[in-house]
Amino acid sequence: MFTDSVELTVSSGKGGQGCVSFRREKFVINGGPDGGDGGKGGDIWFKCDNNTHTLSHFQKKMHIKAENGIQGGSTNMAGKAGAKRVIIVPPGTQIIDVESGKVLFDMLEDGQETLFLTGGRGGLGNTHFKSSTKQRPTYAQPGEKGETRTIKLEMKLIADVGLVGFPNVGKSTLISTVSNARPEIANYEFTTLTPKLGQVNIGDFESFIMADIPGIIGGAHEGKGLGIQFLRHIERTKILLFMVDLASYRDLKEQIETLKAEVAAFSDTLASSSYAIALTRLDVVPQDEISDLVSGFLETLGLSASHERESGFDTSLPYFIQQSADETLGYDKSLPYFVAPISSATNKNIEPLKHALFNLVQVNRYSK
């Protein structure tokens, strides 16, 4: 089961109590105090692990505790420190304080470890309280209490490109065509119920990560459909690929305007992301209607069809692409980087789409 949000209570360990003890040896009169210190309580750590992809291993209202420190012993023996507790989370997990709603920290890189709660200090044994006037101290310190926090773990997928579209628009088919992801594909809406990540390979040595989320409908930011539940999974992406269905009963302009409005209503960050538009299901539309349909859509966006061949897009079909993906070389972020008709079923314009997206990804990587 895929789980991307869970609430936990976590507690570091209590420090061990100091010991009250006196030397008891033959021929040693009034040996004096020799009580050892208590051990330190265990800490709470978070660790990021690429082998974990969900938060489903956490139970609802789970309470995770580190070990308490052990009480000190006689002959000045210190108690054993409590073992630390390491909480394993997938990359992209945010640790959020439930009470304040503040994001405490992000776990982003594989192997990253972060100390969250420190265990209580162990109490001092009675040997620390002896003096010239108090040679028989009969008390020791109790260990300090550990810390307890109620937190929320919220996972946001880390991807370079996020797919955004209405249900049954072909997002799952595209990601299964261009990457190693294998989502369920069926001819009904909301086939995708959980986010999916796929690695898109460009040649032998380059790649980028693509994220597919459940379809968005009008009003998604208000809780309609599944969109609001998973929109946060593309919040970390720098590039959005809006997928507009050529064969849908919805008008093309209506589709893109609704999708952009829902994304903007959910996140100002997403609203300012670089984006491109893929006109999907090219193979379903009658051939004699395609040119007029795509050309009309470009006109509604105030764009003119491109004619250069370097992009690799099929020149027999109308499409648009900017001259560069770099803002210093003229890229206009307010416009789509490209608008192109595609068919995942027949692989039409799929390779050019991959390379065009990679151009955007590279520019964003180098601009960090």
Tab-separated table of C-alpha atoms in Angstrom:
chain	number	residue	atom	x	y	z
A	1	MET	CA	0.000	0.000	0.000
A	2	PHE	CA	1.305	3.447	-0.914
A	3	THR	CA	1.296	5.894	2.008
A	4	ASP	CA	2.674	9.417	1.648
A	5	SER	CA	1.589	11.019	4.940
A	6	VAL	CA	1.650	9.716	8.504
A	7	GLU	CA	1.535	11.189	12.010
A	8	LEU	CA	3.937	9.909	14.670
A	9	THR	CA	4.931	10.558	18.254
A	10	VAL	CA	8.654	10.162	18.859
A	11	SER	CA	10.520	10.148	22.162
A	12	SER	CA	14.208	10.118	22.973
A	13	GLY	CA	15.389	7.998	25.880
A	14	LYS	CA	15.433	9.004	29.522
A	15	GLY	CA	18.827	9.222	31.207
A	16	GLY	CA	19.714	6.502	33.710
A	17	GLN	CA	19.644	7.272	37.427
A	18	GLY	CA	22.879	7.803	39.333
A	19	CYS	CA	23.817	5.164	41.868
A	20	VAL	CA	24.073	5.505	45.673
A	21	SER	CA	26.770	3.115	46.802
A	22	PHE	CA	29.665	2.889	49.302
A	23	ARG	CA	32.845	0.900	49.203
A	24	ARG	CA	32.553	-2.362	51.095
A	25	GLU	CA	35.985	-3.929	51.283
A	26	LYS	CA	37.701	-5.878	54.012
A	27	PHE	CA	40.069	-3.785	56.073
A	28	VAL	CA	38.769	-0.559	54.431
A	29	ILE	CA	37.004	1.455	57.084
A	30	ASN	CA	34.501	4.073	55.895
A	31	GLY	CA	35.427	3.488	52.265
A	32	GLY	CA	33.358	6.394	51.032
A	33	PRO	CA	30.866	6.774	48.186
A	34	ASP	CA	31.475	4.986	44.867
A	35	GLY	CA	28.144	5.277	43.041
A	36	GLY	CA	28.507	5.542	39.257
A	37	ASP	CA	26.682	7.822	36.840
A	38	GLY	CA	23.611	6.797	34.879
A	39	GLY	CA	23.858	6.232	31.130
A	40	LYS	CA	22.645	8.793	28.598
A	41	GLY	CA	19.263	8.200	26.963
A	42	GLY	CA	19.144	7.180	23.307
A	43	ASP	CA	18.786	9.803	20.561
A	44	ILE	CA	16.245	9.894	17.728
A	45	TRP	CA	17.760	10.122	14.241
A	46	PHE	CA	16.265	10.233	10.750
A	47	LYS	CA	17.977	8.525	7.840
A	48	CYS	CA	17.178	8.827	4.143
A	49	ASP	CA	17.257	5.558	2.186
A	50	ASN	CA	16.727	5.108	-1.567
A	51	ASN	CA	15.489	1.561	-0.969
A	52	THR	CA	12.373	2.923	0.764
A	53	HIS	CA	9.619	4.357	-1.433
A	54	THR	CA	6.630	4.726	0.887
A	55	LEU	CA	5.716	5.500	4.494
A	56	SER	CA	3.417	2.476	4.739
A	57	HIS	CA	5.729	0.709	7.222
A	58	PHE	CA	4.651	3.230	9.850
A	59	GLN	CA	1.460	2.403	11.708
A	60	LYS	CA	-1.228	4.957	12.428
A	61	LYS	CA	-0.590	6.977	15.616
A	62	MET	CA	2.653	5.072	16.122
A	63	HIS	CA	4.875	5.966	19.104
A	64	ILE	CA	8.577	5.459	18.424
A	65	LYS	CA	10.906	5.497	21.429
A	66	ALA	CA	14.648	5.299	21.877
A	67	GLU	CA	16.104	3.222	24.698
A	68	ASN	CA	16.507	4.655	28.189
A	69	GLY	CA	19.937	4.894	29.784
A	70	ILE	CA	20.872	2.250	32.378
A	71	GLN	CA	21.302	3.118	36.040
A	72	GLY	CA	24.865	3.567	37.314
A	73	GLY	CA	26.479	0.842	39.396
A	74	SER	CA	28.768	0.514	42.375
A	75	THR	CA	32.547	0.888	42.196
A	76	ASN	CA	32.041	4.000	40.044
A	77	MET	CA	30.633	1.995	37.160
A	78	ALA	CA	28.711	4.178	34.702
A	79	GLY	CA	25.452	2.851	33.295
A	80	LYS	CA	25.217	1.881	29.641
A	81	ALA	CA	23.880	4.548	27.289
A	82	GLY	CA	20.554	3.820	25.609
A	83	ALA	CA	20.736	2.790	21.949
A	84	LYS	CA	19.768	5.464	19.457
A	85	ARG	CA	16.668	4.927	17.300
A	86	VAL	CA	17.084	5.507	13.578
A	87	ILE	CA	13.895	6.181	11.620
A	88	ILE	CA	14.246	5.229	7.937
A	89	VAL	CA	12.364	7.414	5.443
A	90	PRO	CA	12.343	7.665	1.625
A	91	PRO	CA	13.933	10.583	-0.240
A	92	GLY	CA	11.696	13.628	-0.388
A	93	THR	CA	10.262	13.221	3.115
A	94	GLN	CA	9.505	16.359	5.105
A	95	ILE	CA	9.411	16.269	8.919
A	96	ILE	CA	6.687	18.663	10.069
A	97	ASP	CA	5.812	19.760	13.606
A	98	VAL	CA	2.112	18.980	14.115
A	99	GLU	CA	1.514	21.751	16.625
A	100	SER	CA	3.004	24.629	14.627
A	101	GLY	CA	2.783	23.194	11.110
A	102	LYS	CA	6.413	24.228	10.559
A	103	VAL	CA	8.656	22.130	8.313
A	104	LEU	CA	11.521	21.145	10.597
A	105	PHE	CA	13.774	19.669	7.908
A	106	ASP	CA	13.825	17.757	4.616
A	107	MET	CA	15.352	14.371	3.910
A	108	LEU	CA	16.497	14.580	0.299
A	109	GLU	CA	19.679	12.582	-0.341
A	110	ASP	CA	20.365	8.881	0.055
A	111	GLY	CA	22.403	8.233	3.209
A	112	GLN	CA	21.565	11.620	4.784
A	113	GLU	CA	21.281	11.356	8.583
A	114	THR	CA	19.834	14.058	10.825
A	115	LEU	CA	19.695	14.171	14.619
A	116	PHE	CA	16.158	15.044	15.718
A	117	LEU	CA	15.843	14.497	19.492
A	118	THR	CA	18.662	14.178	22.011
A	119	GLY	CA	18.377	11.684	24.843
A	120	GLY	CA	18.354	12.848	28.461
A	121	ARG	CA	21.638	13.032	30.381
A	122	GLY	CA	22.352	10.380	32.953
A	123	GLY	CA	22.178	11.348	36.617
A	124	LEU	CA	25.356	11.764	38.686
A	125	GLY	CA	26.208	9.081	41.218
A	126	ASN	CA	26.738	9.906	44.886
A	127	THR	CA	30.497	9.929	44.447
A	128	HIS	CA	30.131	13.421	42.936
A	129	PHE	CA	28.575	14.815	46.099
A	130	LYS	CA	31.223	13.950	48.655
A	131	SER	CA	33.107	16.750	50.361
A	132	SER	CA	35.193	17.361	53.456
A	133	THR	CA	32.032	18.145	55.383
A	134	LYS	CA	29.760	15.575	53.736
A	135	GLN	CA	31.644	12.328	53.540
A	136	ARG	CA	28.590	10.087	53.319
A	137	PRO	CA	26.214	11.486	50.680
A	138	THR	CA	23.126	9.295	50.493
A	139	TYR	CA	21.587	10.674	47.338
A	140	ALA	CA	22.242	10.701	43.576
A	141	GLN	CA	20.700	12.517	40.653
A	142	PRO	CA	17.814	11.060	38.671
A	143	GLY	CA	18.349	10.925	34.913
A	144	GLU	CA	16.967	13.717	32.742
A	145	LYS	CA	13.791	13.030	30.844
A	146	GLY	CA	13.942	12.583	27.102
A	147	GLU	CA	12.140	14.817	24.617
A	148	THR	CA	8.779	13.931	23.052
A	149	ARG	CA	7.424	15.489	19.843
A	150	THR	CA	4.387	14.796	17.709
A	151	ILE	CA	5.347	15.080	14.059
A	152	LYS	CA	3.964	14.468	10.624
A	153	LEU	CA	5.967	12.779	7.899
A	154	GLU	CA	4.965	13.946	4.440
A	155	MET	CA	6.570	12.556	1.331
A	156	LYS	CA	7.003	14.590	-1.832
A	157	LEU	CA	8.501	12.790	-4.795
A	158	ILE	CA	11.714	14.192	-6.215
A	159	ALA	CA	11.528	14.386	-10.006
A	160	ASP	CA	12.756	16.570	-12.861
A	161	VAL	CA	9.524	16.541	-14.865
A	162	GLY	CA	5.966	16.236	-13.566
A	163	LEU	CA	3.061	15.093	-15.766
A	164	VAL	CA	-0.192	17.034	-15.361
A	165	GLY	CA	-3.433	16.198	-17.148
A	166	PHE	CA	-7.039	15.146	-16.885
A	167	PRO	CA	-7.850	11.491	-16.111
A	168	ASN	CA	-7.345	9.048	-18.999
A	169	VAL	CA	-5.298	11.535	-21.013
A	170	GLY	CA	-2.395	9.150	-21.579
A	171	LYS	CA	0.029	10.059	-18.773
A	172	SER	CA	0.584	6.448	-17.703
A	173	THR	CA	1.032	5.331	-21.302
A	174	LEU	CA	3.632	8.035	-21.911
A	175	ILE	CA	5.675	7.315	-18.779
A	176	SER	CA	5.629	3.579	-19.537
A	177	THR	CA	6.790	4.316	-23.099
A	178	VAL	CA	9.675	6.654	-22.278
A	179	SER	CA	10.858	5.209	-18.938
A	180	ASN	CA	11.243	2.079	-16.833
A	181	ALA	CA	7.988	2.742	-14.945
A	182	ARG	CA	5.192	0.198	-15.386
A	183	PRO	CA	1.958	1.753	-14.128
A	184	GLU	CA	-1.456	0.195	-14.622
A	185	ILE	CA	-2.980	1.253	-17.934
A	186	ALA	CA	-6.701	0.895	-18.669
A	187	ASN	CA	-9.456	2.624	-20.612
A	188	TYR	CA	-11.185	4.271	-17.675
A	189	GLU	CA	-10.623	7.367	-15.578
A	190	PHE	CA	-8.423	7.452	-12.470
A	191	THR	CA	-6.504	4.312	-13.445
A	192	THR	CA	-3.517	5.863	-11.654
A	193	LEU	CA	-4.306	5.960	-7.953
A	194	THR	CA	-0.796	6.560	-6.632
A	195	PRO	CA	2.176	8.605	-7.928
A	196	LYS	CA	4.717	6.826	-10.122
A	197	LEU	CA	8.362	7.660	-10.872
A	198	GLY	CA	10.228	6.631	-13.992
A	199	GLN	CA	13.792	7.130	-15.219
A	200	VAL	CA	13.973	8.430	-18.786
A	201	ASN	CA	17.297	7.523	-20.408
A	202	ILE	CA	18.890	9.861	-22.945
A	203	GLY	CA	21.650	7.902	-24.634
A	204	ASP	CA	23.950	5.780	-22.472
A	205	PHE	CA	25.005	8.292	-19.841
A	206	GLU	CA	22.236	10.855	-19.354
A	207	SER	CA	18.783	10.564	-17.815
A	208	PHE	CA	16.072	12.424	-15.941
A	209	ILE	CA	13.244	11.448	-13.593
A	210	MET	CA	9.597	11.800	-14.611
A	211	ALA	CA	6.671	11.748	-12.142
A	212	ASP	CA	3.119	10.710	-12.980
A	213	ILE	CA	0.298	11.649	-10.599
A	214	PRO	CA	-3.435	10.805	-10.689
A	215	GLY	CA	-5.523	12.829	-13.108
A	216	ILE	CA	-6.623	16.339	-12.173
A	217	ILE	CA	-10.151	17.611	-12.633
A	218	GLY	CA	-11.655	21.068	-12.228
A	219	GLY	CA	-11.808	21.954	-8.531
A	220	ALA	CA	-8.943	19.607	-7.601
A	221	HIS	CA	-7.355	22.253	-5.341
A	222	GLU	CA	-10.622	22.280	-3.365
A	223	GLY	CA	-10.537	18.525	-2.824
A	224	LYS	CA	-12.399	17.203	-5.853
A	225	GLY	CA	-11.141	13.958	-7.352
A	226	LEU	CA	-7.697	12.658	-6.374
A	227	GLY	CA	-5.675	15.653	-7.572
A	228	ILE	CA	-5.355	17.606	-4.311
A	229	GLN	CA	-4.091	14.523	-2.514
A	230	PHE	CA	-1.155	14.084	-4.879
A	231	LEU	CA	-0.421	17.535	-6.335
A	232	ARG	CA	2.268	17.953	-3.686
A	233	HIS	CA	4.241	15.177	-5.401
A	234	ILE	CA	5.072	17.471	-8.305
A	235	GLU	CA	5.707	20.488	-6.067
A	236	ARG	CA	9.457	19.807	-6.083
A	237	THR	CA	9.654	19.504	-9.876
A	238	LYS	CA	11.083	22.385	-11.863
A	239	ILE	CA	9.351	21.425	-15.121
A	240	LEU	CA	5.722	20.543	-15.829
A	241	LEU	CA	4.490	18.709	-18.891
A	242	PHE	CA	0.814	19.534	-19.402
A	243	MET	CA	-0.913	16.793	-21.345
A	244	VAL	CA	-3.892	17.914	-23.423
A	245	ASP	CA	-6.098	15.281	-25.079
A	246	LEU	CA	-6.695	15.844	-28.795
A	247	ALA	CA	-9.506	13.268	-28.783
A	248	SER	CA	-11.334	14.548	-25.699
A	249	TYR	CA	-14.839	16.001	-25.702
A	250	ARG	CA	-13.305	18.938	-23.801
A	251	ASP	CA	-12.077	21.891	-25.824
A	252	LEU	CA	-8.261	22.036	-26.008
A	253	LYS	CA	-8.129	25.600	-24.694
A	254	GLU	CA	-10.469	24.689	-21.839
A	255	GLN	CA	-8.210	21.784	-20.875
A	256	ILE	CA	-5.005	23.782	-20.640
A	257	GLU	CA	-6.640	26.709	-18.870
A	258	THR	CA	-8.259	24.423	-16.275
A	259	LEU	CA	-5.028	22.524	-15.639
A	260	LYS	CA	-2.941	25.672	-15.271
A	261	ALA	CA	-5.542	27.249	-12.989
A	262	GLU	CA	-5.643	24.198	-10.699
A	263	VAL	CA	-1.848	24.052	-10.455
A	264	ALA	CA	-1.628	27.787	-9.740
A	265	ALA	CA	-4.354	27.579	-7.082
A	266	PHE	CA	-2.433	24.807	-5.326
A	267	SER	CA	1.067	26.299	-5.406
A	268	ASP	CA	2.628	29.620	-6.397
A	269	THR	CA	5.895	27.754	-6.928
A	270	LEU	CA	4.335	25.386	-9.449
A	271	ALA	CA	2.597	28.285	-11.169
A	272	SER	CA	5.990	29.805	-12.016
A	273	SER	CA	7.576	26.549	-13.216
A	274	SER	CA	8.913	26.051	-16.710
A	275	TYR	CA	6.428	24.046	-18.738
A	276	ALA	CA	5.671	22.392	-22.051
A	277	ILE	CA	2.506	21.003	-23.627
A	278	ALA	CA	2.032	17.579	-25.199
A	279	LEU	CA	-1.083	17.100	-27.335
A	280	THR	CA	-1.814	13.424	-26.740
A	281	ARG	CA	-3.627	10.595	-28.522
A	282	LEU	CA	-2.648	11.803	-31.971
A	283	ASP	CA	-3.363	8.320	-33.352
A	284	VAL	CA	-7.075	8.524	-32.398
A	285	VAL	CA	-7.834	11.753	-34.291
A	286	PRO	CA	-8.725	11.552	-38.036
A	287	GLN	CA	-5.667	12.489	-40.082
A	288	ASP	CA	-7.449	15.210	-42.034
A	289	GLU	CA	-8.400	17.023	-38.806
A	290	ILE	CA	-5.054	17.023	-37.012
A	291	SER	CA	-3.409	20.016	-38.691
A	292	ASP	CA	-6.394	22.312	-38.226
A	293	LEU	CA	-6.862	21.157	-34.615
A	294	VAL	CA	-3.235	21.748	-33.619
A	295	SER	CA	-2.904	24.998	-35.593
A	296	GLY	CA	-6.074	26.340	-33.989
A	297	PHE	CA	-4.755	25.496	-30.524
A	298	LEU	CA	-1.456	27.282	-31.231
A	299	GLU	CA	-3.389	30.355	-32.347
A	300	THR	CA	-5.409	30.439	-29.109
A	301	LEU	CA	-2.069	30.540	-27.228
A	302	GLY	CA	-0.781	33.333	-29.464
A	303	LEU	CA	1.906	31.087	-30.968
A	304	SER	CA	3.018	30.397	-34.520
A	305	ALA	CA	4.056	26.999	-35.805
A	306	SER	CA	7.797	26.307	-35.980
A	307	HIS	CA	9.504	25.009	-39.111
A	308	GLU	CA	13.052	24.195	-37.997
A	309	ARG	CA	14.111	20.537	-38.190
A	310	GLU	CA	16.784	20.517	-35.458
A	311	SER	CA	14.237	19.698	-32.735
A	312	GLY	CA	13.409	16.390	-34.392
A	313	PHE	CA	9.634	16.918	-34.284
A	314	ASP	CA	7.744	15.692	-37.335
A	315	THR	CA	7.559	18.686	-39.691
A	316	SER	CA	4.478	17.293	-41.444
A	317	LEU	CA	2.497	18.257	-38.328
A	318	PRO	CA	2.185	21.731	-36.781
A	319	TYR	CA	4.226	22.228	-33.606
A	320	PHE	CA	5.924	25.012	-31.671
A	321	ILE	CA	9.288	25.112	-29.890
A	322	GLN	CA	11.329	28.014	-28.560
A	323	GLN	CA	14.807	28.625	-29.959
A	324	SER	CA	16.510	27.927	-26.616
A	325	ALA	CA	15.715	26.549	-23.172
A	326	ASP	CA	18.079	29.081	-21.582
A	327	GLU	CA	16.610	32.397	-20.397
A	328	THR	CA	19.923	34.156	-21.129
A	329	LEU	CA	19.529	33.086	-24.752
A	330	GLY	CA	15.932	34.212	-25.159
A	331	TYR	CA	13.786	31.542	-23.502
A	332	ASP	CA	10.456	33.052	-22.394
A	333	LYS	CA	9.354	31.224	-19.228
A	334	SER	CA	5.816	32.587	-19.492
A	335	LEU	CA	5.312	30.574	-22.691
A	336	PRO	CA	5.487	26.809	-23.152
A	337	TYR	CA	8.928	25.621	-24.214
A	338	PHE	CA	7.220	23.458	-26.798
A	339	VAL	CA	3.738	22.439	-27.940
A	340	ALA	CA	3.735	19.207	-29.921
A	341	PRO	CA	1.249	16.496	-30.921
A	342	ILE	CA	2.358	13.024	-29.798
A	343	SER	CA	1.215	9.419	-29.826
A	344	SER	CA	2.632	7.021	-27.249
A	345	ALA	CA	0.914	4.110	-29.008
A	346	THR	CA	2.739	4.719	-32.307
A	347	ASN	CA	5.822	6.488	-30.833
A	348	LYS	CA	5.063	9.583	-32.901
A	349	ASN	CA	7.245	12.517	-31.727
A	350	ILE	CA	8.213	10.588	-28.552
A	351	GLU	CA	11.996	10.747	-29.044
A	352	PRO	CA	11.959	14.494	-29.869
A	353	LEU	CA	9.776	15.066	-26.784
A	354	LYS	CA	12.318	13.253	-24.579
A	355	HIS	CA	15.226	15.314	-25.907
A	356	ALA	CA	13.312	18.597	-25.687
A	357	LEU	CA	12.425	17.895	-22.049
A	358	PHE	CA	16.044	16.975	-21.369
A	359	ASN	CA	17.139	20.371	-22.725
A	360	LEU	CA	14.944	22.041	-20.105
A	361	VAL	CA	16.179	19.682	-17.388
A	362	GLN	CA	19.827	20.406	-18.181
A	363	VAL	CA	19.336	24.172	-18.055
A	364	ASN	CA	17.565	23.880	-14.680
A	365	ARG	CA	20.312	21.644	-13.281
A	366	TYR	CA	23.120	23.990	-14.294
A	367	SER	CA	21.252	27.077	-13.076
A	368	LYS	CA	21.045	25.789	-9.455
